[in-house]
Structure formats: structure tokens, C-alpha cells
Amino acid sequence: MSSDFNSVKEICGAIHLHTTYSDGGVGYQELIEAASSVNLDFVAVTDHMSLGGKENGFEGFAKDLCVIVGYEHQDSINHNHYLVFGVQKVFCGIDKPREYVKAVRDAGGIGFLAHPAEKRHYFGNLPPYPWTEWKIRGFDGIEIWNQMSDWMEKLRSPLSAIRLFYPRRFLASPPSELLKKWDLLNRECFISGIGGVDAHTRRIGKGLFSFLIFPIKVELKGIRTHLYIKNGLSKSDYDTSRESILGALRDGTGFFSNYRRGDARGARFYLRNNEGQMILPGKAASFSLPSMLFVEIPQRGSIHLIADGKRVKTVHGSKAEFQISKQGIYRIEVYRKTKAWIYSNPFPVGSYPFQTV
Ligand SMILES: [Zn+2]
Ligand SMILES: [Zn+2]
């Protein structure tokens, strides 16, 4: 049934990583070693207002790992963080979100709203950095699941600081209000979803009493983004490989997962329209109805079909088939027990703009 998938290669990577070029605790060598040791196919580094990794030659393949360098733009009050890829320079001095979103698009780059729904309850000296400019359009996607924000939001008391030692254990799910926004926006135009790590690998305390929170190797075993790339990456052609990755990120051709709940590699989400064509999640809309949406996951889970923001069907197991008989925005969420595991990008079925529901 899924034989068309033979030409599609899934790659798995970590997005939104900080290094010593901004406030991260690791340099490129350490990051590359850690990412290779956990078998990632790509990393996308985003230091604050710095393309230092690109300027110093770290873009390229490090053995099997494709290293992409973008950056994280923010405004002068440290809100509206924006993950930027595929640009040649940092847009220093552009302070208004509307203007930096536009500058990135005009330069042929792509951009994602970073941790847009961030809330923090406990660390008064580490305020949240939400996205506030929701009227702006022209961004390509949203970081729907941010490992760091998810963790910080649950830090409500000094006792809960035990989470410092087990950063991945407490990852729950993306914020529900953000999922709602994503579903609504997708009725206007396609908006890709990614999962980000926001890895900083910080040392806290002093001397004998200091310890490393969020060791990089642990961080890389959390939120991951998986992409479907036709014919896979070519190690001998970095530029084409990077373009394939950025194209798949922009077009939402894939899904994101929490590795802590299980290795999601091998998960397949696709639609087959009534002409028999296979359609991957993402920007390429299907126009023919009825269609079938197929799901195959590497371990059993609760597979939920989300239609226009509402959970409409659930199948327990490692496979599901859903008949799609009316226009709308469809996506899949998979839970294991009560914990969120995998989020597919949406399948738009019909034509834009969709009517409001
Ligand atoms: Zn940020
Ligand atoms: Zn960040």
C-alpha cells in the first residue's frame, strides 16, 4: 500500500540549538559529536543574532551529519523570537517583527516563530519570550513544540527544580492554545510546524556546587523534527542537501516527535486521493475527494485524527486509515498512554483560503 514511499527517505534532526557563538554552553565540535552519537541526520543551529557557525566554516557534512546554520532574531525588548534559515547575513538593526519577517522572505530565506506561546511560572529572573505580533503574515512556520518552554512552564516551585536533573522526563505536549492557533492559521494559508530543542546546555552554581543542566546529548534525545525527502540527502552535494532540508521545513513535509516517548523514526503519514496519487503532509494540497489518510507508526499508540482543530477519530494501534470525505485541514496526533508523542504536519484537503469554521 505504501510502496510509493520507497523513493521517500525520512531524515531526523534537531532544530533550534545554541552554541558558544551566543549563549549556548557547547561549541560546534561538541555539538556535532553529540548529534552524531545519537544518530541524527541533521542539526539546525540558531544562535541569537549570529551566523558565527556559518562564517567560521561549520556548515557542511560532518561525516553523516548535515549541519545547517541559521540564527534567532529578536526585537529590542527580547520578544518575538524568529528562527531564520537560508540567509547570508544577520539583519542587524531591523527591530520590528513585521520588518524582519519581510526581510527574511525578500532575501529568499525561511522563518519560524520561536516558542510563540511561552509562559514561565517560577523563574522570575528568566522571563518568557512570547510572540506578540499575531497579525503579521509572511512567516513560513511555527515552532509548535519547544523543549525548553515546555520544561520551564512546568517549573512552578523550588521543589519542582528537581526537573533540572531530568529535563526530558517532564515534556508533556505543545501548548493547546498554540495548536489551536496553528489550526486556524492553516485555514488561511499553509503554515508548517516544527519541534525545536532550544538547547543552551548551561552550567549553574559555582565551583564544587556547580552542575551542568541540560547536557547536550540528553537534550538531543527529546524533541525532534522528521522530514520526508525525495531520494534522500547527498553527502557529496551539501548545497542541494541543505536546500532539500529547508524546502521540507518550509513546506511542512514531515512531522515532529518526542524521542523520550519512543523513537518515532519510521512513522509514515500520507494521503491517497481517489486518483491513487500519494500525497505527503504539507503544502501540497489534495483536491480530490474522497481520500484516504494512512498512518503507520513504529510502536503502538493512540492515533488521533484532527480535523479543523477538532479531534474527530481515534484508533489504538500501530496503523490507521481514515476516510476523508470533506474539505478541511487534517493532521494526526499520536499519544502513548497519556503523553504526547508525534505530531504530523497538516494535510490541506481542498483549496485556499478555507472558509472559517
Ligand atoms: Zn528564543
Ligand atoms: Zn533560542
mmCIF file of N, CA and C and ligand atoms in Angstrom, residues 16 18 48 72 74 81 114-115 129 198, ligand 1:
data_model
loop_
_atom_site.group_PDB
_atom_site.id
_atom_site.type_symbol
_atom_site.label_atom_id
_atom_site.label_comp_id
_atom_site.label_asym_id
_atom_site.label_seq_id
_atom_site.Cartn_x
_atom_site.Cartn_y
_atom_site.Cartn_z
ATOM 1 N N HIS A 16 16.940 24.408 16.347
ATOM 2 C CA HIS A 16 16.961 25.436 17.386
ATOM 3 C C HIS A 16 17.969 25.058 18.482
ATOM 4 N N HIS A 18 21.646 26.316 20.432
ATOM 5 C CA HIS A 18 22.541 27.454 20.682
ATOM 6 C C HIS A 18 23.939 26.933 20.987
ATOM 7 N N HIS A 48 21.664 33.413 18.833
ATOM 8 C CA HIS A 48 20.988 34.712 18.863
ATOM 9 C C HIS A 48 21.774 35.715 18.020
ATOM 10 N N GLU A 72 18.715 33.194 15.352
ATOM 11 C CA GLU A 72 17.469 33.569 16.026
ATOM 12 C C GLU A 72 17.435 35.090 16.155
ATOM 13 N N GLN A 74 15.612 38.614 17.329
ATOM 14 C CA GLN A 74 14.665 39.073 18.344
ATOM 15 C C GLN A 74 14.588 40.583 18.326
ATOM 16 N N HIS A 81 10.800 36.208 19.073
ATOM 17 C CA HIS A 81 11.967 35.475 18.572
ATOM 18 C C HIS A 81 11.586 34.760 17.274
ATOM 19 N N ALA A 114 9.451 31.436 16.998
ATOM 20 C CA ALA A 114 10.068 30.573 18.013
ATOM 21 C C ALA A 114 9.276 30.659 19.315
ATOM 22 N N HIS A 115 9.115 29.520 19.970
ATOM 23 C CA HIS A 115 8.401 29.444 21.264
ATOM 24 C C HIS A 115 7.351 30.554 21.431
ATOM 25 N N TYR A 129 9.514 34.638 26.629
ATOM 26 C CA TYR A 129 9.780 35.402 25.409
ATOM 27 C C TYR A 129 8.754 35.038 24.346
ATOM 28 N N ASP A 198 15.841 24.265 21.512
ATOM 29 C CA ASP A 198 16.256 25.466 22.237
ATOM 30 C C ASP A 198 17.352 25.100 23.237
HETATM 31 ZN ZN ZN B 1 14.284 32.345 21.813
#
